[in-house]
Amino acid sequence: MERSTRLFEQIGNLPTNRNQGLFSSLCESYDNLTAETKPCFLFCALYPKGHPIETKELIDYWMWEDLLGAGTLREMRSNGRKILNELKDANLLENASRVGKEEKVKMLNLIRDMVVAIAGEMFFVKPGNRHTQFPLAGASPEGVVRMSFMRNQLGALALPATDDFNMLSTLLLQENPFNLDHYSGFFDCMRNLKVLDLSRTNLSPLPNSLSNLTNLHALLLRNCPHLKHLPFLSNLNQLNVLDLSHAQLDQWHVGMHMLTNLRRLDLTQGKLDIFPTSCVRNYRQLEELLMIGDINSRGCVWGSNKLRNWNGACVEWLPDFRHLAVLELVFLNASIFKSYMQACPKTVDQYVYLATRFKFCIGGFHSASVDSNLYKNNIIVIGDGSIELPHETLVLNLMKYRDDVTSLKMAGCLQDLTVLDVFEFDRLTYLLTLDMLHSLGNLRKIRVRRCKNMVGIIQPPQEAKVAVISHSSLVELVLFDLKCLESVCDGQARGNGGMLFNSITLVSLRDVPLDSRKCLYLLRCLHLPGKTAPDKVVGVARRFFCLSDSVRGLPCPADRGIRGLLDDLPED
């Protein structure tokens, strides 16, 4: 109680007994945390008041600061997740609203005040306060271990005095408009620095003194649009992560290939269009390699040493990175991707295990390839109608194929696929054969768009009569701009049954020019759960069926559900 009273008085502006009692309870919760969890919790004070904290970024900070022990990056992140859950269970952190697929947490203002008071003079915390000077006039940062000036208006940065920052381990300066053009010695007195975040700043050249940060573990330079030059980096022999995503570097700078302890390299949406062979020799500890680009940034395309006159990166090098767990690349075409699959080591079940998390763009660049909201284990294929899927592929996007093809040709590990999205396959007649559908047992979403010759989604076998085709996992079926679509399952004309979707929650038709009779046939093929009959669909009040105005002759049934739609359709 004595310590909590002292901290309470430090914070001030909390005069009520109720607040003091609450504060004492929070201090007790902090005291009950494990020794491993306490420094991780204090780290949260480096964020501005009320600021939602992205959990992935927070855990990565803990990792680069050696707060999560030893192991692979995946193992350390798993340990970080346990610590995060401990803090939630202690009510010291709570979930914030999720944006896209980014999980975030937040800290109540009173709790943050407590953390700042506990950290004391070891932390110098001034984030999100519109400060324009660094360091602040009259401030004495000597002995500070962690410093945060993120989300300010820092313009001019004064050079710190000698040894002012000799204990500094973390420096967070992201989201400020400053540059360091005239501060070549800025980092001279920060030789113990481990984590340096200069993301989303106006940096152009980095000071040469950066080369002296021999203890640096993480150098984060995300979204620095003016950054085109790096100093000599070979002295940074403790560097584990180099993040140059969305930077404008167009060449590998001297010393980049000598970072022998690098475990994560992020060049997402960058302009580096080569991958030097010297990096293959020296990046043997690499666990995460992210080099995927888009149609604007371009970047590195991986080919094969079997191609004549190919001087770029080769997929045959990738197995040399024996610790790779995360891989995001652009492949020249489907043939090169097949070479990658053949070059990768395999398990006894013949599953590729080079990377357990991946994002691949095959056949060139596409704007969706760098979408941060995309699922993990996502593959985009441009201009090819067949693909062999690696183990644990969750999302497959097929687009822009012009050749004749009756139905898709997929091989490999189909059982893990959850989303299938097909776009602009001009001469595709059917999406899937019945056998292929049965192989996709975990498929949850089907989206088909702008396939102008498609007449049906499922093509049953010709020789057999099928009563009802059942699929228990599909929850969403989206059909858009299919000019020739006649049925979801091509069974009506031959007297076969339709499709039974046990879990469907959304069926959406947009720009599908069906007249009322064809729409009735389509609905009969969708044997939705409930009291289902071949020509009536009932008991689906909680389901959603969306039709656009371009479904000719049909009223919009958004308010009345499928029963109302069927009531408006003519009988046979």
Coordinates of C-alpha atoms in Angstrom, one line a residue, residues 51-498:
H51 CA -3.7 5.0 -28.7
P52 CA -4.8 1.5 -29.9
I53 CA -1.7 -0.7 -29.9
E54 CA -1.2 -3.2 -32.8
T55 CA -0.5 -6.4 -31.0
K56 CA 1.9 -7.7 -33.8
E57 CA 4.0 -4.6 -33.6
L58 CA 4.1 -4.7 -29.8
I59 CA 5.2 -8.3 -29.6
D60 CA 7.8 -7.6 -32.2
Y61 CA 9.2 -4.8 -30.1
W62 CA 9.4 -7.1 -27.1
M63 CA 11.2 -9.7 -29.3
W64 CA 13.8 -7.2 -30.6
E65 CA 14.4 -6.0 -27.1
D66 CA 15.2 -9.6 -25.9
L67 CA 12.2 -9.7 -23.6
L68 CA 10.8 -13.0 -24.9
G69 CA 13.8 -15.3 -24.4
A70 CA 15.5 -17.3 -27.1
G71 CA 14.2 -19.5 -29.9
T72 CA 12.8 -19.0 -33.4
L73 CA 10.8 -15.9 -34.3
R74 CA 7.7 -18.1 -34.3
E75 CA 8.4 -19.5 -30.9
M76 CA 9.2 -16.1 -29.4
R77 CA 5.9 -14.6 -30.9
S78 CA 4.0 -17.5 -29.3
N79 CA 5.6 -16.6 -26.0
G80 CA 4.7 -13.0 -26.6
R81 CA 1.1 -14.0 -27.2
K82 CA 1.0 -15.8 -23.8
I83 CA 2.3 -12.7 -22.1
L84 CA -0.3 -10.6 -23.9
N85 CA -3.1 -12.9 -22.7
E86 CA -1.7 -12.7 -19.2
L87 CA -2.0 -8.9 -19.3
K88 CA -5.6 -9.2 -20.6
D89 CA -6.5 -11.7 -17.9
A90 CA -5.1 -9.2 -15.3
N91 CA -7.3 -6.5 -16.9
L92 CA -4.3 -4.4 -17.5
L93 CA -4.9 -4.4 -21.3
E94 CA -8.1 -4.8 -23.1
N95 CA -9.1 -5.5 -26.7
A96 CA -9.5 -2.4 -28.9
S97 CA -11.7 -2.3 -32.0
R98 CA -10.2 -4.4 -34.8
V99 CA -9.3 -2.7 -38.1
G100 CA -9.4 -5.2 -41.0
K101 CA -7.4 -8.2 -39.7
E102 CA -5.2 -6.2 -37.4
E103 CA -5.7 -7.1 -33.7
K104 CA -5.3 -4.2 -31.3
V105 CA -5.3 -3.6 -27.6
K106 CA -5.5 -0.5 -25.5
M107 CA -4.6 0.7 -22.0
L108 CA -6.8 2.8 -19.8
N109 CA -5.4 6.2 -19.0
L110 CA -5.2 5.5 -15.3
I111 CA -3.2 2.3 -16.0
R112 CA -0.9 4.1 -18.3
D113 CA -0.3 6.8 -15.7
M114 CA 0.6 4.0 -13.3
V115 CA 3.0 2.4 -15.8
V116 CA 4.8 5.7 -16.4
A117 CA 5.2 6.2 -12.7
I118 CA 6.6 2.7 -12.2
A119 CA 9.1 3.1 -15.0
G120 CA 10.3 6.4 -13.5
E121 CA 13.4 8.0 -15.0
M122 CA 14.2 4.9 -17.1
F123 CA 11.5 6.0 -19.6
F124 CA 11.3 9.3 -21.4
V125 CA 7.8 9.2 -22.8
K126 CA 6.4 12.1 -24.9
P127 CA 4.4 10.5 -27.7
G128 CA 1.5 12.1 -29.5
N129 CA 1.8 15.6 -28.0
R130 CA 2.7 17.7 -31.0
H131 CA 6.3 18.3 -29.7
T132 CA 8.5 20.0 -32.3
Q133 CA 11.9 19.6 -30.5
F134 CA 14.1 16.6 -29.7
P135 CA 15.2 16.4 -27.0
L136 CA 12.9 18.8 -25.2
A137 CA 14.4 22.0 -23.8
G138 CA 15.6 21.5 -20.3
A139 CA 15.2 17.7 -20.4
S140 CA 17.9 15.4 -19.0
P141 CA 17.7 12.1 -20.7
E142 CA 20.8 10.7 -19.0
G143 CA 20.1 7.2 -17.7
V144 CA 17.0 6.8 -19.9
V145 CA 16.6 3.2 -21.3
R146 CA 13.6 3.7 -23.5
M147 CA 12.4 6.8 -25.3
S148 CA 9.4 7.5 -27.4
F149 CA 8.6 10.6 -29.4
M150 CA 6.3 8.8 -31.9
R151 CA 3.4 10.8 -33.5
N152 CA 4.7 14.3 -32.9
Q153 CA 5.7 17.2 -35.1
L154 CA 9.4 16.9 -34.8
G155 CA 11.2 19.1 -37.4
A156 CA 14.6 20.2 -36.2
L157 CA 16.5 17.6 -34.1
A158 CA 19.2 19.0 -31.8
L159 CA 22.3 16.9 -31.5
P160 CA 22.4 15.2 -28.1
A161 CA 25.4 15.9 -25.9
T162 CA 28.1 13.3 -25.5
D163 CA 27.0 10.3 -23.4
D164 CA 23.5 11.7 -22.9
F165 CA 22.0 8.5 -24.4
N166 CA 24.7 5.9 -23.5
M167 CA 22.0 3.7 -21.7
L168 CA 19.4 4.1 -24.4
S169 CA 18.0 0.8 -25.7
T170 CA 14.8 1.7 -27.5
L171 CA 14.2 4.9 -29.6
L172 CA 10.8 5.3 -31.3
L173 CA 10.6 8.4 -33.6
Q174 CA 8.1 7.1 -36.1
E175 CA 5.4 9.3 -37.7
N176 CA 7.3 12.6 -37.5
P177 CA 8.1 15.0 -40.4
F178 CA 11.8 15.4 -39.7
N179 CA 14.9 14.4 -41.7
L180 CA 18.5 14.1 -40.6
D181 CA 20.2 15.7 -43.6
H182 CA 22.6 17.8 -41.4
Y183 CA 23.0 15.5 -38.4
S184 CA 25.8 13.0 -39.5
G185 CA 26.8 12.3 -35.9
F186 CA 23.3 12.0 -34.5
F187 CA 23.7 8.4 -33.3
D188 CA 27.3 8.7 -32.0
C189 CA 26.2 8.6 -28.4
M190 CA 23.6 5.8 -28.7
R191 CA 26.0 2.8 -29.0
N192 CA 23.8 0.6 -26.9
L193 CA 20.7 1.1 -29.0
K194 CA 18.8 -2.1 -29.8
V195 CA 15.5 -0.9 -31.4
L196 CA 15.4 2.1 -33.7
D197 CA 12.1 2.9 -35.4
L198 CA 12.2 5.8 -38.0
S199 CA 9.2 4.7 -40.0
R200 CA 6.9 7.2 -41.7
T201 CA 9.4 10.1 -41.5
N202 CA 10.9 12.3 -44.2
L203 CA 14.3 10.8 -44.0
S204 CA 16.4 11.1 -47.2
P205 CA 19.9 10.0 -46.4
L206 CA 20.5 8.4 -43.0
P207 CA 23.4 9.7 -40.9
N208 CA 26.7 7.9 -41.3
S209 CA 26.8 7.5 -37.5
L210 CA 24.1 4.8 -37.9
S211 CA 27.0 2.5 -39.0
N212 CA 28.3 2.6 -35.4
L213 CA 25.2 1.1 -33.8
T214 CA 26.9 -2.3 -33.4
N215 CA 24.3 -3.5 -30.8
L216 CA 21.3 -2.7 -33.0
H217 CA 18.8 -5.5 -33.3
A218 CA 16.0 -3.9 -35.3
L219 CA 16.2 -1.1 -37.9
L220 CA 12.7 -0.1 -38.9
L221 CA 12.3 2.2 -41.9
R222 CA 8.8 1.5 -43.2
N223 CA 7.1 4.0 -45.4
C224 CA 9.9 6.5 -45.8
P225 CA 9.1 7.8 -49.3
H226 CA 12.2 9.9 -49.6
L227 CA 14.7 7.3 -48.5
K228 CA 17.0 6.4 -51.4
H229 CA 20.4 5.9 -49.7
L230 CA 21.7 3.9 -46.7
P231 CA 25.0 4.2 -45.0
F232 CA 27.5 1.4 -44.7
L233 CA 25.7 -1.4 -42.7
S234 CA 28.3 -4.1 -42.4
N235 CA 29.2 -3.1 -38.8
L236 CA 25.6 -3.9 -37.7
N237 CA 26.5 -7.5 -37.0
Q238 CA 23.8 -7.9 -34.4
L239 CA 21.0 -6.8 -36.7
N240 CA 18.1 -9.2 -36.7
V241 CA 15.5 -7.3 -38.6
L242 CA 15.8 -4.8 -41.5
D243 CA 12.4 -3.3 -42.6
L244 CA 12.6 -1.3 -45.7
S245 CA 9.0 -1.9 -46.8
H246 CA 7.5 0.9 -49.1
A247 CA 10.9 2.6 -49.3
Q248 CA 12.4 3.9 -52.5
L249 CA 15.8 2.2 -52.5
D250 CA 16.6 1.0 -56.0
Q251 CA 19.9 -0.7 -55.3
W252 CA 21.6 -2.9 -52.7
H253 CA 23.9 -0.6 -50.7
V254 CA 27.3 -1.5 -49.5
G255 CA 27.3 -3.8 -46.6
M256 CA 23.6 -5.0 -46.8
H257 CA 24.7 -8.5 -47.9
M258 CA 27.0 -8.8 -44.8
L259 CA 24.2 -8.8 -42.2
T260 CA 24.9 -12.4 -41.3
N261 CA 22.6 -12.5 -38.2
L262 CA 19.6 -11.1 -40.2
R263 CA 16.4 -13.1 -39.3
R264 CA 13.8 -10.9 -41.0
L265 CA 14.1 -8.9 -44.2
D266 CA 11.1 -6.9 -45.4
L267 CA 11.3 -5.3 -48.8
T268 CA 7.6 -5.3 -49.5
Q269 CA 6.5 -2.9 -52.2
G270 CA 10.1 -1.7 -52.7
K271 CA 12.0 -1.0 -55.9
L272 CA 14.9 -3.5 -55.5
D273 CA 14.6 -5.7 -58.5
I274 CA 17.5 -8.1 -57.8
F275 CA 18.6 -10.4 -55.0
P276 CA 22.4 -10.7 -54.9
T277 CA 23.9 -14.2 -54.7
S278 CA 26.1 -12.9 -51.8
C279 CA 22.9 -12.6 -49.7
V280 CA 22.1 -16.2 -50.3
R281 CA 25.5 -17.2 -48.9
N282 CA 25.3 -14.8 -45.9
Y283 CA 21.6 -14.8 -44.9
R284 CA 21.7 -18.3 -43.6
Q285 CA 19.8 -17.3 -40.4
L286 CA 16.9 -15.8 -42.3
E287 CA 13.5 -16.8 -41.1
E288 CA 11.3 -14.3 -42.8
L289 CA 11.8 -12.9 -46.4
L290 CA 9.2 -10.5 -47.7
M291 CA 9.8 -9.1 -51.2
I292 CA 6.4 -9.0 -52.8
G293 CA 5.6 -5.9 -54.9
D294 CA 2.6 -4.5 -56.9
I295 CA 2.0 -3.0 -60.3
N296 CA 3.2 0.4 -59.1
S297 CA 6.4 -0.4 -57.1
R298 CA 7.4 -3.4 -59.2
G299 CA 10.3 -4.9 -57.3
C300 CA 12.0 -8.3 -57.5
V301 CA 10.7 -11.1 -59.7
W302 CA 12.0 -14.6 -59.1
G303 CA 12.9 -16.8 -62.1
S304 CA 15.0 -19.8 -62.6
N305 CA 18.7 -20.6 -63.4
K306 CA 17.3 -22.8 -66.2
L307 CA 16.1 -19.8 -68.1
R308 CA 18.4 -18.5 -70.9
N309 CA 19.9 -15.1 -70.1
W310 CA 18.2 -14.8 -66.8
N311 CA 20.3 -12.7 -64.4
G312 CA 17.8 -12.2 -61.6
A313 CA 16.9 -14.1 -58.5
C314 CA 16.5 -17.9 -58.9
V315 CA 14.0 -20.1 -57.1
E316 CA 16.7 -22.8 -56.9
W317 CA 18.4 -20.6 -54.2
L318 CA 15.5 -20.7 -51.8
P319 CA 16.1 -24.1 -50.3
D320 CA 19.5 -22.8 -49.0
F321 CA 17.5 -20.6 -46.5
R322 CA 16.9 -23.6 -44.3
H323 CA 15.2 -21.6 -41.5
L324 CA 12.6 -19.9 -43.6
A325 CA 9.2 -19.8 -42.0
V326 CA 7.6 -16.8 -43.8
L327 CA 8.0 -16.1 -47.5
E328 CA 6.4 -13.5 -49.8
L329 CA 7.6 -13.4 -53.4
V330 CA 6.6 -12.7 -57.0
F331 CA 7.3 -15.5 -59.5
L332 CA 7.8 -14.9 -63.2
N333 CA 5.1 -17.5 -64.3
A334 CA 3.5 -20.7 -63.3
S335 CA 6.3 -22.8 -64.7
I336 CA 8.8 -21.1 -62.4
F337 CA 6.5 -21.6 -59.4
K338 CA 6.4 -25.3 -60.3
S339 CA 10.2 -25.3 -60.3
Y340 CA 10.1 -23.8 -56.8
M341 CA 7.7 -26.5 -55.7
Q342 CA 10.1 -29.2 -57.1
A343 CA 13.2 -27.6 -55.5
C344 CA 11.7 -27.3 -52.0
P345 CA 12.4 -30.1 -49.5
K346 CA 9.3 -32.2 -48.6
T347 CA 8.0 -34.1 -45.7
V348 CA 7.3 -37.9 -45.8
D349 CA 3.8 -37.0 -47.0
Q350 CA 5.3 -35.0 -49.9
Y351 CA 4.1 -31.7 -48.4
V352 CA 6.4 -28.7 -49.1
Y353 CA 7.7 -27.4 -45.8
L354 CA 10.1 -24.6 -46.8
A355 CA 7.7 -21.9 -45.4
T356 CA 4.7 -22.4 -43.2
R357 CA 3.3 -18.9 -43.9
F358 CA 3.4 -17.4 -47.4
K359 CA 2.0 -15.0 -49.9
F360 CA 2.8 -15.6 -53.6
C361 CA 2.0 -13.7 -56.8
I362 CA 2.5 -15.9 -59.9
G363 CA 2.7 -14.4 -63.4
G364 CA 3.5 -10.7 -62.5
F365 CA 2.5 -7.9 -60.2
H366 CA -1.0 -7.1 -59.1
S367 CA -2.3 -4.4 -56.8
A368 CA -3.9 -7.0 -54.5
S369 CA -0.6 -8.7 -53.8
V370 CA 0.4 -6.2 -51.1
D371 CA -3.0 -5.8 -49.5
S372 CA -2.2 -6.0 -45.8
N373 CA -5.8 -7.3 -45.2
L374 CA -5.2 -10.4 -47.3
Y375 CA -5.2 -13.7 -45.6
K376 CA -2.0 -15.5 -44.8
N377 CA -1.1 -18.3 -47.1
N378 CA -2.5 -16.6 -50.1
I379 CA -1.7 -17.3 -53.8
I380 CA -2.5 -15.0 -56.7
V381 CA -2.1 -16.6 -60.2
I382 CA -2.3 -14.3 -63.2
G383 CA -2.7 -15.7 -66.7
D384 CA -2.7 -19.4 -66.0
G385 CA -5.5 -21.9 -65.6
S386 CA -3.7 -24.6 -63.6
I387 CA -1.9 -24.6 -60.3
E388 CA -0.3 -27.0 -57.8
L389 CA -1.1 -25.8 -54.3
P390 CA 1.5 -26.0 -51.4
H391 CA 0.5 -27.5 -48.1
E392 CA -1.8 -25.2 -46.0
T393 CA -2.8 -22.9 -48.9
L394 CA -5.9 -21.0 -47.6
V395 CA -6.8 -18.5 -50.3
L396 CA -6.4 -18.9 -54.1
N397 CA -7.0 -16.0 -56.5
L398 CA -7.0 -16.9 -60.2
M399 CA -7.3 -14.1 -62.7
K400 CA -7.0 -13.0 -66.3
Y401 CA -6.8 -16.2 -68.3
R402 CA -7.9 -16.2 -72.0
D403 CA -7.5 -19.8 -73.2
D404 CA -10.3 -22.3 -73.5
V405 CA -10.8 -24.4 -70.4
T406 CA -13.8 -26.4 -69.4
S407 CA -13.1 -26.2 -65.6
L408 CA -10.3 -25.3 -63.3
K409 CA -7.3 -27.6 -63.0
M410 CA -5.9 -27.7 -59.4
A411 CA -3.6 -30.2 -57.8
G412 CA -1.6 -30.5 -54.6
C413 CA -3.1 -29.9 -51.2
L414 CA -6.6 -28.9 -51.9
Q415 CA -8.1 -29.9 -48.5
D416 CA -6.8 -26.7 -46.8
L417 CA -8.3 -24.2 -49.2
T418 CA -11.0 -21.9 -47.7
V419 CA -11.4 -19.2 -50.3
L420 CA -11.5 -19.5 -54.1
D421 CA -11.7 -16.3 -56.1
V422 CA -11.8 -16.4 -60.0
F423 CA -11.7 -13.2 -62.0
E424 CA -11.8 -12.6 -65.8
F425 CA -11.4 -16.2 -67.0
D426 CA -13.0 -15.4 -70.4
R427 CA -13.4 -19.0 -71.7
L428 CA -14.1 -20.9 -68.6
T429 CA -17.3 -22.9 -68.9
Y430 CA -17.6 -24.4 -65.4
L431 CA -15.8 -23.5 -62.2
L432 CA -15.3 -26.9 -60.7
T433 CA -16.0 -30.6 -61.5
L434 CA -17.9 -32.6 -58.9
D435 CA -14.7 -34.5 -58.0
M436 CA -12.9 -31.2 -57.4
L437 CA -15.6 -29.9 -55.2
H438 CA -15.5 -33.0 -53.0
S439 CA -11.7 -32.5 -52.7
L440 CA -12.3 -28.9 -51.3
G441 CA -13.9 -30.1 -48.1
N442 CA -12.9 -26.9 -46.2
L443 CA -14.0 -24.4 -48.8
R444 CA -16.0 -21.5 -47.2
K445 CA -16.2 -18.8 -49.9
I446 CA -16.5 -18.9 -53.7
R447 CA -16.3 -15.7 -55.7
V448 CA -16.6 -15.7 -59.5
R449 CA -16.5 -12.5 -61.4
R450 CA -16.5 -11.4 -65.0
C451 CA -16.2 -14.9 -66.6
K452 CA -18.3 -14.1 -69.6
N453 CA -18.6 -17.7 -71.0
M454 CA -19.4 -19.5 -67.7
V455 CA -22.7 -21.4 -67.9
G456 CA -22.5 -23.3 -64.5
I457 CA -20.5 -23.4 -61.3
I458 CA -20.4 -27.2 -60.8
Q459 CA -20.2 -29.7 -63.6
P460 CA -21.5 -33.1 -62.5
P461 CA -20.2 -36.2 -64.2
Q462 CA -22.0 -37.0 -67.5
E463 CA -22.5 -40.7 -66.9
A464 CA -24.0 -40.7 -63.5
K465 CA -27.3 -39.3 -62.1
V466 CA -26.7 -37.3 -58.9
A467 CA -29.6 -36.8 -56.5
V468 CA -28.2 -33.9 -54.4
I469 CA -24.6 -32.6 -54.2
S470 CA -23.8 -31.8 -50.5
H471 CA -21.2 -29.4 -49.2
S472 CA -21.1 -28.7 -45.5
S473 CA -18.5 -25.9 -45.3
L474 CA -19.5 -23.3 -47.9
V475 CA -20.9 -20.1 -46.3
E476 CA -20.6 -17.6 -49.1
L477 CA -21.3 -17.7 -52.8
V478 CA -20.8 -14.5 -54.8
L479 CA -21.5 -14.4 -58.6
F480 CA -20.8 -11.1 -60.4
D481 CA -21.1 -10.2 -64.1
L482 CA -21.6 -13.8 -65.5
K483 CA -23.3 -13.1 -68.8
C484 CA -24.1 -16.7 -69.7
L485 CA -24.8 -18.3 -66.3
E486 CA -27.7 -20.7 -66.4
S487 CA -27.3 -22.7 -63.1
V488 CA -25.1 -23.2 -60.1
C489 CA -25.1 -26.9 -60.7
D490 CA -25.7 -28.3 -64.2
G491 CA -28.1 -30.9 -63.1
Q492 CA -31.6 -29.5 -63.7
A493 CA -31.6 -30.2 -67.5
R494 CA -30.7 -33.8 -67.0
G495 CA -33.1 -34.4 -64.1
N496 CA -30.4 -34.4 -61.4
G497 CA -30.7 -32.8 -58.1
G498 CA -29.1 -29.5 -56.9

